[in-house]
Short mmCIF file of C-alpha atoms in Angstrom, two decimals:
data_model
loop_
_atom_site.label_atom_id
_atom_site.label_comp_id
_atom_site.label_asym_id
_atom_site.label_seq_id
_atom_site.Cartn_x
_atom_site.Cartn_y
_atom_site.Cartn_z
CA MET A 10 -21.71 -18.66 30.66
CA LYS A 11 -18.73 -20.08 28.58
CA THR A 12 -18.59 -23.80 28.66
CA GLU A 13 -15.16 -25.26 28.38
CA LEU A 14 -14.38 -28.87 27.52
CA LYS A 15 -10.79 -30.33 27.71
CA CYS A 16 -9.57 -32.65 25.19
CA HIS A 17 -6.24 -34.13 24.16
CA LYS A 18 -3.84 -32.01 22.00
CA GLY A 19 -4.95 -32.00 18.67
CA THR A 20 -3.84 -30.80 15.36
CA GLY A 21 -4.54 -27.63 13.18
CA SER A 22 -5.10 -24.21 14.20
CA LYS A 23 -7.54 -22.46 16.30
CA VAL A 24 -11.02 -21.73 14.86
CA GLN A 25 -14.46 -20.41 15.75
CA GLY A 26 -17.61 -21.91 13.88
CA GLU A 27 -21.14 -23.37 14.20
CA ALA A 28 -21.49 -27.09 15.37
CA LEU A 29 -23.26 -29.58 13.42
CA VAL A 30 -23.43 -32.80 15.84
CA ALA A 31 -24.80 -36.12 15.63
CA ASN A 32 -24.04 -39.57 17.56
CA ASP A 33 -22.77 -41.03 14.23
CA ASN A 34 -19.51 -41.86 12.73
CA PHE A 35 -17.33 -40.62 9.93
CA SER A 36 -15.75 -41.41 6.79
CA ALA A 37 -15.05 -38.93 3.75
CA ARG A 38 -15.28 -41.79 1.23
CA TYR A 39 -18.50 -43.68 2.66
CA ASP A 40 -20.87 -40.57 3.94
CA LEU A 41 -20.10 -37.56 1.61
CA ASP A 42 -21.13 -35.85 -1.77
CA ARG A 43 -18.01 -33.91 -1.35
CA ILE A 44 -18.70 -31.89 -4.65
CA LYS A 45 -21.91 -30.54 -3.07
CA GLY A 46 -20.42 -30.73 0.40
CA ILE A 47 -23.25 -32.79 1.86
CA PHE A 48 -23.63 -36.05 3.82
CA SER A 49 -25.05 -38.29 1.46
CA ARG A 50 -24.96 -41.79 2.68
CA PRO A 51 -28.73 -42.40 3.60
CA ALA A 52 -27.96 -44.25 6.77
CA HIS A 53 -26.07 -41.45 8.16
CA LYS A 54 -27.87 -39.47 10.89
CA LEU A 55 -26.70 -36.21 9.08
CA VAL A 56 -27.96 -37.37 5.27
CA GLY A 57 -28.78 -34.05 3.38
CA GLN A 58 -27.15 -31.58 5.60
CA SER A 59 -24.25 -29.31 4.82
CA TYR A 60 -21.03 -29.63 6.52
CA VAL A 61 -19.20 -26.70 4.83
CA ASP A 62 -17.44 -24.57 7.07
CA LYS A 63 -19.29 -26.19 10.22
CA ILE A 64 -17.33 -27.69 13.29
CA LEU A 65 -18.26 -31.46 12.82
CA VAL A 66 -18.92 -33.21 16.10
CA LEU A 67 -19.27 -36.98 15.75
CA ASN A 68 -18.31 -40.09 17.80
CA THR A 69 -15.67 -41.83 15.92
CA ALA A 70 -13.84 -42.42 12.58
CA LYS A 71 -14.62 -45.49 10.47
CA GLY A 72 -13.50 -47.27 7.23
CA GLY A 73 -11.04 -46.46 4.61
CA VAL A 74 -7.57 -44.71 4.19
CA ALA A 75 -9.30 -42.34 1.56
CA SER A 76 -10.35 -39.69 4.14
CA ALA A 77 -6.53 -38.84 4.32
CA TRP A 78 -6.41 -37.26 1.35
CA MET A 79 -9.95 -36.39 0.92
CA LEU A 80 -9.68 -33.86 3.86
CA HIS A 81 -6.70 -32.13 1.77
CA GLU A 82 -8.77 -31.91 -1.40
CA MET A 83 -11.80 -30.77 0.17
CA LYS A 84 -10.08 -28.01 2.09
CA ALA A 85 -8.16 -26.96 -1.10
CA ARG A 86 -11.73 -26.24 -3.05
CA GLY A 87 -12.98 -24.67 0.10
CA ILE A 88 -15.69 -27.16 0.68
CA ALA A 89 -14.89 -28.51 3.95
CA PRO A 90 -15.84 -28.44 7.65
CA LYS A 91 -13.80 -25.67 9.97
CA ALA A 92 -12.68 -28.61 12.11
CA ILE A 93 -13.71 -31.99 13.40
CA LEU A 94 -14.21 -33.39 16.78
CA PHE A 95 -14.45 -36.92 17.72
CA ASN A 96 -15.04 -38.84 20.90
CA SER A 97 -12.25 -40.93 19.31
CA ALA A 98 -10.39 -40.36 16.27
CA ASN A 99 -8.43 -43.05 14.00
CA THR A 100 -5.08 -42.63 12.66
CA ILE A 101 -6.54 -41.51 8.76
CA LEU A 102 -8.39 -38.45 10.12
CA VAL A 103 -5.32 -37.02 12.21
CA GLN A 104 -3.17 -37.94 9.28
CA GLY A 105 -5.31 -35.96 6.70
CA ALA A 106 -5.89 -32.85 8.90
CA ALA A 107 -2.33 -32.70 9.33
CA LEU A 108 -1.92 -32.38 5.74
CA ALA A 109 -4.77 -30.46 5.20
CA ASP A 110 -4.04 -28.14 8.27
CA MET A 111 -7.68 -28.89 9.28
CA THR A 112 -8.54 -28.52 13.03
CA LEU A 113 -9.13 -32.15 14.46
CA CYS A 114 -9.42 -32.90 18.28
CA ASP A 115 -10.50 -35.80 20.24
CA ARG A 116 -10.67 -37.69 23.66
CA PHE A 117 -12.39 -35.26 26.15
CA GLU A 118 -12.72 -35.72 29.43
CA ASP A 119 -15.89 -34.90 30.43
CA GLY A 120 -17.95 -37.61 28.48
CA ASP A 121 -19.39 -37.86 25.47
CA ILE A 122 -19.16 -35.01 22.95
CA THR A 123 -21.74 -35.63 20.68
CA THR A 124 -24.06 -35.15 24.00
CA LEU A 125 -22.06 -31.98 25.48
CA ILE A 126 -22.30 -29.86 21.97
CA LYS A 127 -25.63 -29.27 20.34
CA THR A 128 -26.22 -28.55 16.73
CA GLY A 129 -26.23 -24.64 16.15
CA ASP A 130 -23.67 -24.05 19.22
CA GLN A 131 -21.24 -21.18 18.45
CA VAL A 132 -17.81 -23.42 19.17
CA VAL A 133 -14.42 -22.07 19.55
CA VAL A 134 -11.43 -24.97 19.22
CA ASP A 135 -8.01 -24.62 20.28
CA PRO A 136 -6.34 -27.69 19.39
CA GLU A 137 -3.04 -26.66 21.01
CA LEU A 138 -4.55 -26.24 24.30
CA GLY A 139 -6.85 -29.15 23.91
CA LEU A 140 -9.50 -27.19 24.69
CA VAL A 141 -13.04 -26.90 23.37
CA SER A 142 -15.24 -23.47 24.24
CA ILE A 143 -19.11 -23.35 23.80
CA LEU A 144 -20.15 -19.50 23.39
CA PRO A 145 -23.05 -18.30 25.27
CA GLU A 146 -26.15 -17.46 23.01
CA ALA A 147 -26.41 -13.98 21.78
CA MET B 5 8.98 -36.77 20.45
CA LYS B 6 12.73 -37.71 20.37
CA LEU B 7 14.57 -37.47 17.05
CA THR B 8 17.90 -39.30 16.27
CA LYS B 9 20.46 -36.87 14.60
CA GLU B 10 19.56 -37.88 11.12
CA GLU B 11 16.15 -37.27 11.75
CA LYS B 12 16.85 -34.08 13.07
CA ALA B 13 19.00 -33.39 10.03
CA MET B 14 16.09 -34.28 7.87
CA LEU B 15 13.70 -31.66 9.79
CA ALA B 16 16.26 -28.88 9.34
CA GLY B 17 15.95 -29.64 5.45
CA GLU B 18 19.78 -30.79 5.14
CA MET B 19 18.53 -33.91 3.03
CA GLY B 20 15.85 -31.92 0.73
CA GLU B 21 12.30 -30.54 1.16
CA PRO B 22 10.73 -34.13 0.79
CA LYS B 23 12.19 -35.49 3.70
CA ARG B 24 11.80 -32.22 5.68
CA TRP B 25 7.98 -32.34 4.89
CA ALA B 26 7.80 -36.13 5.68
CA ILE B 27 9.13 -35.39 9.58
CA GLU B 28 7.56 -32.41 9.92
CA HIS B 29 4.24 -34.48 9.23
CA MET B 30 5.05 -37.31 11.30
CA LEU B 31 5.73 -34.91 14.47
CA ARG B 32 2.24 -33.32 13.80
CA VAL B 33 0.51 -36.95 13.82
CA GLY B 34 2.74 -38.25 16.61
CA GLN B 35 1.75 -35.33 19.01
CA VAL B 36 -2.04 -36.39 18.78
CA PHE B 37 -1.15 -39.97 19.20
CA ASP B 38 1.70 -39.28 22.07
CA ALA B 39 4.39 -41.12 19.73
CA PRO B 40 7.49 -41.05 21.70
CA ASP B 41 9.62 -41.30 18.43
CA LEU B 42 9.79 -42.97 15.15
CA VAL B 43 10.18 -46.30 14.52
CA PRO B 44 12.05 -47.64 10.96
CA VAL B 45 9.96 -49.27 8.65
CA SER B 46 10.91 -52.13 5.94
CA GLN B 47 8.20 -50.97 3.43
CA ALA B 48 5.34 -48.27 2.57
CA HIS B 49 2.38 -48.97 0.75
CA MET B 50 0.28 -45.69 -0.39
CA MET B 51 -3.25 -45.18 -1.22
CA GLY B 52 -3.26 -42.56 -3.89
CA ASP B 53 -6.40 -43.16 -6.13
CA THR B 54 -7.13 -39.81 -7.85
CA GLU B 55 -10.56 -39.52 -6.65
CA SER B 56 -9.53 -39.05 -3.37
CA LEU B 57 -6.08 -36.99 -4.47
CA GLY B 58 -8.16 -34.69 -6.50
CA GLY B 59 -6.31 -31.95 -8.19
CA ALA B 60 -4.84 -30.71 -5.11
CA GLY B 61 -3.19 -33.89 -4.11
CA VAL B 62 -2.01 -34.38 -7.42
CA GLU B 63 -0.45 -31.21 -6.91
CA PHE B 64 1.28 -32.04 -3.95
CA LEU B 65 2.89 -35.03 -5.31
CA GLU B 66 4.17 -33.21 -8.36
CA SER B 67 5.69 -30.83 -6.07
CA LEU B 68 7.49 -33.19 -3.91
CA ALA B 69 8.65 -34.83 -7.41
CA SER B 70 10.08 -31.83 -8.46
CA HIS B 71 12.80 -31.92 -6.41
CA PRO B 72 16.45 -33.55 -7.36
CA GLU B 73 16.56 -37.10 -7.47
CA GLU B 74 18.51 -37.85 -4.36
CA GLN B 75 16.26 -35.91 -2.51
CA ARG B 76 13.00 -36.93 -3.77
CA HIS B 77 13.65 -40.79 -4.00
CA VAL B 78 11.88 -42.90 -1.23
CA SER B 79 14.39 -44.54 1.57
CA VAL B 80 12.40 -47.74 1.60
CA PRO B 81 10.57 -49.95 -0.87
CA MET B 82 7.27 -48.56 -1.79
CA ILE B 83 4.20 -49.79 -3.67
CA THR B 84 0.68 -48.30 -4.44
CA ASP B 85 -2.67 -49.40 -3.81
CA PRO B 86 -5.21 -49.56 -6.52
CA ARG B 87 -5.54 -46.49 -9.37
CA GLY B 88 -8.78 -44.55 -9.83
CA VAL B 89 -8.51 -45.26 -13.67
CA ASP B 90 -7.67 -48.28 -15.86
CA LEU B 91 -5.88 -46.44 -18.77
CA SER B 92 -6.67 -49.56 -20.98
CA TYR B 93 -10.45 -49.34 -20.39
CA TYR B 94 -11.77 -46.06 -19.03
CA LYS B 95 -13.65 -44.78 -22.08
CA GLU B 96 -16.10 -47.56 -22.22
CA LEU B 97 -16.70 -47.35 -18.62
CA GLY B 98 -17.55 -43.63 -19.21
CA GLN B 99 -14.68 -42.08 -17.38
CA THR B 100 -13.29 -38.84 -18.59
CA GLU B 101 -10.36 -37.55 -19.93
CA THR B 102 -9.84 -34.98 -16.91
CA MET B 103 -9.94 -38.15 -15.08
CA ALA B 104 -7.27 -40.12 -17.06
CA GLU B 105 -5.12 -37.11 -17.12
CA LEU B 106 -5.10 -36.70 -13.41
CA GLU B 107 -4.23 -40.37 -13.19
CA ARG B 108 -1.14 -39.99 -15.64
CA ARG B 109 -0.05 -37.02 -13.68
CA THR B 110 0.13 -38.98 -10.43
CA ILE B 111 1.66 -41.99 -11.99
CA ALA B 112 4.45 -40.08 -13.37
CA ALA B 113 4.76 -37.96 -10.22
CA CYS B 114 4.76 -41.40 -8.17
CA GLU B 115 7.44 -42.84 -10.35
CA LYS B 116 10.03 -39.88 -10.23
CA LEU B 117 9.68 -40.47 -6.26
CA GLY B 118 10.70 -44.09 -6.99
CA ILE B 119 7.43 -45.65 -6.02
CA LEU B 120 6.70 -48.98 -7.35
CA MET B 121 3.18 -48.95 -9.47
CA THR B 122 1.94 -52.28 -8.09
CA ASP B 123 -2.01 -50.78 -8.05
CA THR B 124 -2.87 -53.62 -5.46
CA CYS B 125 -4.59 -53.80 -2.28
CA ILE B 126 -3.45 -57.84 -2.06
CA ASN B 127 0.02 -57.19 -1.72
CA TYR B 128 0.38 -59.26 1.07
CA GLN B 129 -0.53 -62.25 -1.40
CA THR B 130 1.21 -61.12 -4.28
CA VAL B 131 4.15 -58.49 -3.58
CA MET B 132 6.06 -58.91 -0.41
CA PRO B 133 4.44 -60.19 2.77
CA PRO B 134 5.48 -58.96 5.93
CA VAL B 135 6.86 -61.02 8.61
CA LEU B 136 6.03 -61.31 12.53
CA GLY B 137 7.17 -58.30 13.98
CA ASP B 138 7.79 -56.34 10.88
CA ASN B 139 7.09 -52.56 11.31
CA VAL B 140 5.59 -51.29 8.05
CA ALA B 141 3.72 -48.15 6.84
CA PHE B 142 0.81 -49.92 5.07
CA GLY B 143 -2.39 -48.01 3.59
CA ASP B 144 -5.43 -49.49 2.63
CA THR B 145 -7.32 -50.88 5.85
CA GLY B 146 -7.91 -54.34 4.19
CA VAL B 147 -3.87 -54.52 3.93
CA VAL B 148 -3.33 -53.29 7.07
CA ILE B 149 -5.54 -55.67 9.21
CA TYR B 150 -4.34 -58.39 7.09
CA SER B 151 -0.94 -57.63 7.65
CA ASN B 152 -1.37 -57.29 11.54
CA SER B 153 -3.53 -59.91 12.34
CA VAL B 154 -2.75 -62.84 9.91
CA LEU B 155 1.31 -62.16 9.62
CA GLY B 156 1.88 -60.34 12.76
CA ALA B 157 3.19 -57.41 11.09
CA ARG B 158 2.88 -54.06 12.81
CA SER B 159 1.20 -51.22 10.93
CA ASN B 160 -1.30 -48.35 11.50
CA PHE B 161 -3.89 -47.42 8.95
CA GLU B 162 -1.54 -45.02 7.18
CA GLY B 163 -3.62 -42.56 4.82
CA GLY B 164 -1.87 -41.50 1.62
CA PRO B 165 0.14 -38.62 2.98
CA SER B 166 1.59 -40.71 6.05
CA ALA B 167 2.33 -43.49 3.79
CA LEU B 168 4.40 -41.24 1.48
CA ALA B 169 5.91 -39.71 4.63
CA ALA B 170 7.08 -43.34 5.74
CA GLY B 171 8.43 -43.90 2.07
CA LEU B 172 10.33 -40.97 1.96
CA SER B 173 11.84 -40.83 5.41
CA GLY B 174 11.89 -45.11 6.27
CA ARG B 175 10.18 -44.21 9.01
CA THR B 176 6.71 -43.61 11.09
CA PRO B 177 5.61 -42.38 14.48
CA ARG B 178 5.60 -45.33 17.06
CA TYR B 179 2.14 -44.99 18.31
CA GLY B 180 -1.10 -47.51 17.79
CA LEU B 181 -0.30 -51.10 16.54
CA HIS B 182 3.56 -50.41 16.78
CA LEU B 183 3.40 -50.70 20.56
CA ASP B 184 2.61 -54.10 22.39
CA GLN B 185 0.06 -52.41 24.65
CA ASN B 186 -2.27 -51.85 21.84
CA ARG B 187 -2.35 -55.25 20.43
CA LYS B 188 -3.84 -56.79 23.57
CA ALA B 189 -7.36 -58.14 22.73
CA THR B 190 -10.33 -55.63 24.38
CA LYS B 191 -13.63 -57.65 22.96
CA ARG B 192 -13.93 -61.62 22.51
CA PHE B 193 -16.12 -63.29 20.50
CA VAL B 194 -17.24 -66.86 20.15
CA VAL B 195 -18.26 -68.00 16.67
CA ARG B 196 -21.15 -70.59 17.20
CA HIS B 197 -21.96 -71.23 13.16
CA GLN B 198 -19.00 -72.00 10.90
CA PRO B 199 -18.62 -69.63 7.92
CA VAL B 200 -18.20 -71.55 4.53
CA GLY B 201 -17.74 -69.52 1.40
CA LEU B 202 -15.74 -66.21 1.13
CA THR B 203 -19.11 -63.90 1.81
CA ASP B 204 -19.76 -65.97 4.98
CA TRP B 205 -15.96 -64.97 5.98
CA GLY B 206 -17.14 -61.24 5.10
CA ILE B 207 -20.30 -61.36 6.99
CA LEU B 208 -18.35 -62.62 9.89
CA GLY B 209 -15.82 -60.22 9.80
CA GLY B 210 -18.26 -57.21 9.09
CA LEU B 211 -20.27 -58.13 12.23
CA ILE B 212 -17.23 -58.40 14.13
CA GLY B 213 -16.43 -55.10 13.16
CA ARG B 214 -19.57 -53.56 13.67
CA LEU B 215 -19.50 -54.81 16.90
CA SER B 216 -15.97 -53.88 18.10
CA GLY B 217 -16.73 -50.21 16.51
CA SER B 218 -13.72 -48.21 17.04
CA TYR B 219 -9.87 -47.96 15.85
CA TRP B 220 -8.76 -48.92 19.50
CA GLU B 221 -10.50 -51.93 20.09
CA VAL B 222 -8.93 -55.55 18.97
CA PRO B 223 -11.39 -58.43 19.01
CA VAL B 224 -10.02 -61.74 19.64
CA VAL B 225 -12.16 -64.77 18.10
CA GLU B 226 -12.97 -68.29 19.21
CA GLY B 227 -14.75 -71.23 17.97
CA LEU B 228 -13.69 -71.65 14.64
CA GLN B 229 -13.15 -75.34 13.54
CA MET B 230 -11.11 -74.90 10.52
CA ILE B 231 -7.90 -73.23 9.45
CA PRO B 232 -9.18 -70.27 7.15
CA THR B 233 -7.40 -69.83 3.84
CA SER B 234 -5.75 -66.50 2.84
CA ASP B 235 -8.79 -65.24 0.54
CA GLN B 236 -11.14 -66.43 3.36
CA LEU B 237 -9.21 -64.35 6.14
CA LYS B 238 -8.97 -61.62 3.41
CA HIS B 239 -12.52 -61.19 3.27
CA PHE B 240 -12.82 -61.43 7.09
CA GLY B 241 -10.25 -58.80 7.53
CA ALA B 242 -11.32 -56.43 4.42
CA ALA B 243 -14.83 -56.33 5.93
CA MET B 244 -14.02 -56.19 9.44
CA ALA B 245 -11.77 -52.65 8.89
CA SER B 246 -14.81 -51.58 6.86
CA PHE B 247 -17.37 -51.83 9.27
CA GLY B 248 -15.55 -51.06 12.42
CA SER B 249 -12.24 -49.30 11.55
CA THR B 250 -10.45 -52.04 12.74
CA PRO B 251 -6.83 -52.63 12.23
CA LEU B 252 -6.02 -55.81 14.15
CA PHE B 253 -7.97 -59.28 15.02
CA HIS B 254 -6.68 -62.39 16.63
CA LEU B 255 -8.21 -65.86 16.10
CA VAL B 256 -7.24 -68.19 18.76
CA GLY B 257 -4.91 -71.07 17.72
CA ILE B 258 -4.92 -69.66 14.48
CA THR B 259 -3.12 -65.92 13.69
CA PRO B 260 0.55 -66.14 15.28
CA GLU B 261 0.09 -63.78 17.83
CA ALA B 262 -2.61 -65.94 19.47
CA GLN B 263 -1.85 -69.31 20.07
CA THR B 264 -3.74 -69.33 22.96
CA LEU B 265 -5.97 -67.03 24.41
CA ASP B 266 -3.68 -65.97 27.33
CA ASP B 267 -1.23 -64.86 24.65
CA VAL B 268 -3.20 -61.80 23.73
CA CYS B 269 -5.27 -61.17 26.77
CA GLY B 270 -3.54 -58.77 29.49
CA ASP B 271 -4.79 -59.42 33.25
CA ILE B 272 -8.22 -59.35 32.34
CA ILE B 273 -9.78 -61.59 30.08
CA PRO B 274 -12.85 -59.59 28.24
CA ASP B 275 -16.27 -61.48 28.33
CA ALA B 276 -17.15 -63.53 25.42
CA GLN B 277 -19.95 -62.79 23.25
CA ASP B 278 -21.95 -65.41 20.98
CA ILE B 279 -21.83 -64.92 17.21
CA THR B 280 -24.67 -67.10 16.08
CA ARG B 281 -26.39 -68.35 12.68
CA LYS B 282 -29.19 -65.74 13.53
CA ASP B 283 -26.58 -62.85 14.04
CA LEU B 284 -25.09 -63.44 10.76
CA GLU B 285 -28.36 -63.76 8.74
CA ALA B 286 -29.70 -60.41 10.16
CA PHE B 287 -26.47 -58.73 8.98
CA GLN B 288 -26.92 -60.12 5.23
CA GLY B 289 -30.83 -59.47 5.37
CA ASP B 290 -29.26 -55.64 5.45
CA PHE B 291 -28.34 -56.24 2.03
CA GLY B 292 -30.75 -57.16 -0.58
CA ALA B 293 -33.48 -59.57 -1.71
CA LYS B 294 -34.20 -62.40 -4.19
CA GLY B 295 -36.08 -60.85 -7.12
CA ASP B 296 -34.29 -57.65 -7.47
CA LYS B 297 -32.88 -56.47 -10.49
CA VAL B 298 -29.36 -56.13 -10.83
CA ASP B 299 -27.74 -53.69 -12.71
CA VAL B 300 -23.82 -54.13 -12.24
CA VAL B 301 -22.39 -57.13 -10.20
CA VAL B 302 -18.93 -56.27 -9.01
CA PHE B 303 -16.11 -58.52 -7.62
CA ALA B 304 -13.56 -56.47 -6.11
CA ALA B 305 -12.90 -54.95 -2.46
CA PRO B 306 -10.59 -56.48 -2.30
CA GLN B 307 -8.90 -57.01 -5.80
CA LEU B 308 -9.07 -60.89 -6.71
CA SER B 309 -6.29 -63.25 -6.23
CA LEU B 310 -5.30 -65.73 -8.67
CA VAL B 311 -7.52 -68.24 -6.99
CA GLU B 312 -10.39 -65.94 -6.97
CA MET B 313 -9.63 -65.29 -10.91
CA SER B 314 -10.00 -68.75 -11.58
CA GLN B 315 -12.79 -69.47 -9.31
CA VAL B 316 -14.84 -66.91 -11.38
CA ALA B 317 -13.69 -68.20 -14.88
CA ASP B 318 -14.60 -71.69 -13.72
CA LEU B 319 -18.27 -70.59 -13.04
CA ILE B 320 -18.73 -68.50 -15.74
CA SER B 321 -17.02 -70.27 -18.77
CA GLY B 322 -19.49 -70.91 -21.63
CA LYS B 323 -22.22 -68.50 -19.88
CA ARG B 324 -23.58 -65.19 -20.88
CA ILE B 325 -24.79 -62.67 -18.93
CA HIS B 326 -27.89 -60.59 -19.16
CA LYS B 327 -28.10 -58.07 -21.46
CA ASP B 328 -29.18 -55.25 -19.19
CA THR B 329 -26.57 -56.36 -16.33
CA SER B 330 -22.81 -55.75 -16.60
CA LEU B 331 -20.26 -57.48 -14.42
CA ILE B 332 -16.93 -56.00 -13.34
CA VAL B 333 -14.09 -58.20 -12.00
CA CYS B 334 -11.23 -56.09 -10.39
CA THR B 335 -7.48 -57.79 -9.89
CA SER B 336 -4.17 -56.37 -9.50
CA PRO B 337 -2.06 -56.09 -12.71
CA GLY B 338 0.43 -58.79 -11.74
CA VAL B 339 -2.63 -61.04 -11.21
CA ALA B 340 -4.10 -59.95 -14.49
CA ALA B 341 -1.25 -60.76 -16.73
CA ASP B 342 -0.90 -64.48 -15.27
CA CYS B 343 -4.53 -64.74 -15.87
CA ASP B 344 -4.01 -63.25 -19.43
CA ARG B 345 -1.07 -66.02 -19.83
CA MET B 346 -3.36 -68.67 -18.71
CA GLY B 347 -6.57 -67.96 -20.46
CA LEU B 348 -8.70 -67.20 -17.42
CA THR B 349 -9.18 -63.58 -18.78
CA ASP B 350 -10.62 -64.89 -22.10
CA ARG B 351 -12.91 -67.29 -20.32
CA ILE B 352 -14.18 -64.70 -18.16
CA GLU B 353 -14.82 -61.85 -20.70
CA ALA B 354 -16.27 -64.15 -23.24
CA SER B 355 -19.33 -64.10 -21.12
CA GLY B 356 -19.38 -60.21 -21.46
CA ALA B 357 -17.88 -59.33 -18.03
CA LYS B 358 -14.92 -57.12 -17.92
CA VAL B 359 -11.93 -57.65 -16.18
CA LEU B 360 -10.28 -54.39 -14.92
CA ARG B 361 -6.55 -54.15 -14.22
CA GLY B 362 -5.01 -51.95 -11.22
CA THR B 363 -8.33 -50.38 -9.82
CA CYS B 364 -10.99 -51.43 -7.41
CA PHE B 365 -14.56 -50.77 -8.18
CA TYR B 366 -15.30 -48.11 -5.21
CA ASN B 367 -12.08 -46.00 -5.70
CA GLN B 368 -12.61 -45.56 -9.36
CA TYR B 369 -14.99 -42.77 -9.01
CA ALA B 370 -18.08 -44.92 -8.54
CA ARG B 371 -20.39 -42.02 -8.30
CA GLU B 372 -19.92 -40.84 -11.58
CA LEU B 373 -19.38 -44.84 -13.20
CA GLY B 374 -22.93 -45.09 -11.97
CA GLU B 375 -24.10 -42.05 -13.43
CA ALA B 376 -22.46 -42.94 -16.70
CA ASN B 377 -23.80 -46.50 -16.92
CA ASN B 378 -27.01 -45.83 -15.34
CA TRP B 379 -26.09 -48.39 -12.38
CA LYS B 380 -27.92 -48.01 -9.32
CA SER B 381 -28.44 -51.87 -7.80
CA LEU B 382 -25.27 -53.19 -7.27
CA LEU B 383 -24.36 -56.84 -6.26
CA SER B 384 -21.25 -58.26 -4.91
CA ASN B 385 -19.93 -61.08 -2.81
CA SER B 386 -17.76 -58.45 -0.77
CA ALA B 387 -19.05 -57.42 2.46
CA LYS B 388 -16.60 -54.29 2.46
CA ILE B 389 -18.22 -53.02 -0.79
CA VAL B 390 -21.48 -53.24 -0.01
CA ASN B 391 -20.83 -51.31 3.13
CA ILE B 392 -19.12 -48.66 1.18
CA ILE B 393 -21.30 -48.02 -1.89
CA SER B 394 -24.33 -46.79 -0.69
CA GLY B 395 -22.80 -43.40 -0.14
CA TYR B 396 -21.92 -43.22 -4.03
CA GLY B 397 -25.66 -43.70 -4.65
CA TYR B 398 -26.15 -47.25 -5.02
CA GLN B 399 -28.44 -49.67 -3.65
CA PRO B 400 -26.15 -52.70 -2.55
CA ALA B 401 -27.21 -56.61 -2.35
CA LEU B 402 -24.41 -58.92 -0.84
CA ALA B 403 -24.74 -62.69 -2.21
CA SER B 404 -21.85 -65.83 -2.68
CA MET B 405 -19.61 -65.44 -5.84
CA GLU B 406 -21.87 -68.63 -7.30
CA VAL B 407 -25.03 -66.37 -6.85
CA CYS B 408 -23.62 -63.18 -7.87
CA ILE B 409 -22.73 -65.07 -11.20
CA ASP B 410 -26.03 -67.04 -11.86
CA SER B 411 -27.84 -63.42 -11.13
CA ALA B 412 -25.40 -61.63 -13.62
CA ILE B 413 -26.73 -64.09 -16.15
CA ALA B 414 -30.22 -64.05 -14.80
CA GLY B 415 -30.33 -60.07 -14.58
CA GLU B 416 -31.97 -60.10 -11.14
CA ILE B 417 -30.98 -61.54 -7.62
CA VAL B 418 -31.57 -65.26 -7.84
#
């Protein structure tokens, strides 16, 4: 059965991809090796994992303003997540997604998004409608 | 979003492509945050180091800069955050020509846009501090939290693209910290152990940031028994913003919006949480131990004020740093010029240390710097930098300015 999760209106276009989920936070500067396309911060729950073409599902955005340019730069090189879903985004990630044309949504009505979606789930994100669908396993 | 006649004209491209892009970008951002309209800003401050811009970001700036001057020139005073390369000292640091070339292109594009290359994250101490109620569009989380909290200005964290949109159009979407209701305290802390030096203030700020935990929380702090200095609040705020993504704090009886607790609380006063000596020691305990070897000691994040530069000079004068340890001091080009004139630069560099101008260690290709110079263990008095730098492959440690300098001399944490 398809599960539908309602969220606030986001930014970017409608995408489908595989989820990579952690109850942890996100900064492109603090947490990533953007050349290799992996999480590099030792204390991050996704350390060592590739974020390329994934639907990242995390708690909130933290730290600096650099992430805004960085999303645009990552997207231009094609070493970027397909979308990012947060319980709560900060302004920087939304601004960066707006420039990069990356899909981003937050504020889910049904609770903690990092428990509602599991790593490996196939997910469709529609930011215009504010709707995230978890597809049934094939 | 409701747009004025002038803003509609900008969106229609009647005032050129740069302003059209700016309004379109702000509409995209504003819709996510339910902004009702745009608010005029008095100045903008853009983070645009080349490491985060990358080739794509530089090309984007160049494309905006290619339009006719009357279309591309910023509408309000606009300044820059630290750069990724100190062009007077990049080869020595092991930075590449590719990095330097990106930097030169960025500077050229920004200058064509009418941006003033201040290259600083302490503009609130050195350029034009905003005033109470002043709507601004500032990049750099440390700049934003200080300006909001200590000066009572109103800014969201504006990433490079949004700060640029604000500079070009003279506006920013009215959401977040521009609105009264988002400036009310949501968390309340009582300090039970008084901070002394800059590092103590950074630790206290970092801990409160970690406990606050999101952009949308506003901590109010009671129990401080002194009026802190601007440098102390700089470290306090920068660490809080770094650990918590926190853009605003209130200190009861100290910061302008919080003369009393009631001033910043709505109908409900949040429950108080004590910050004890034990909490602060546990926080610092995460970062380093005595006897550990130190590859590089860094004073940065934020850039040092003239007063901090003189403190470093006084502590290091007549001494020599260890042959296997580097000491890097980052300040703004403006402060560096003052330091040159007053002899502080010479006194610091006679020890073997290096003063970098217009950069900040973590946003100048820290990973590549570490690899080129074989730097792994890093010691700093900045709680902000020890939080950031581990993702770049460093093992960070935190200690006071005095201990940092003694450790640079000894080659290990003393």
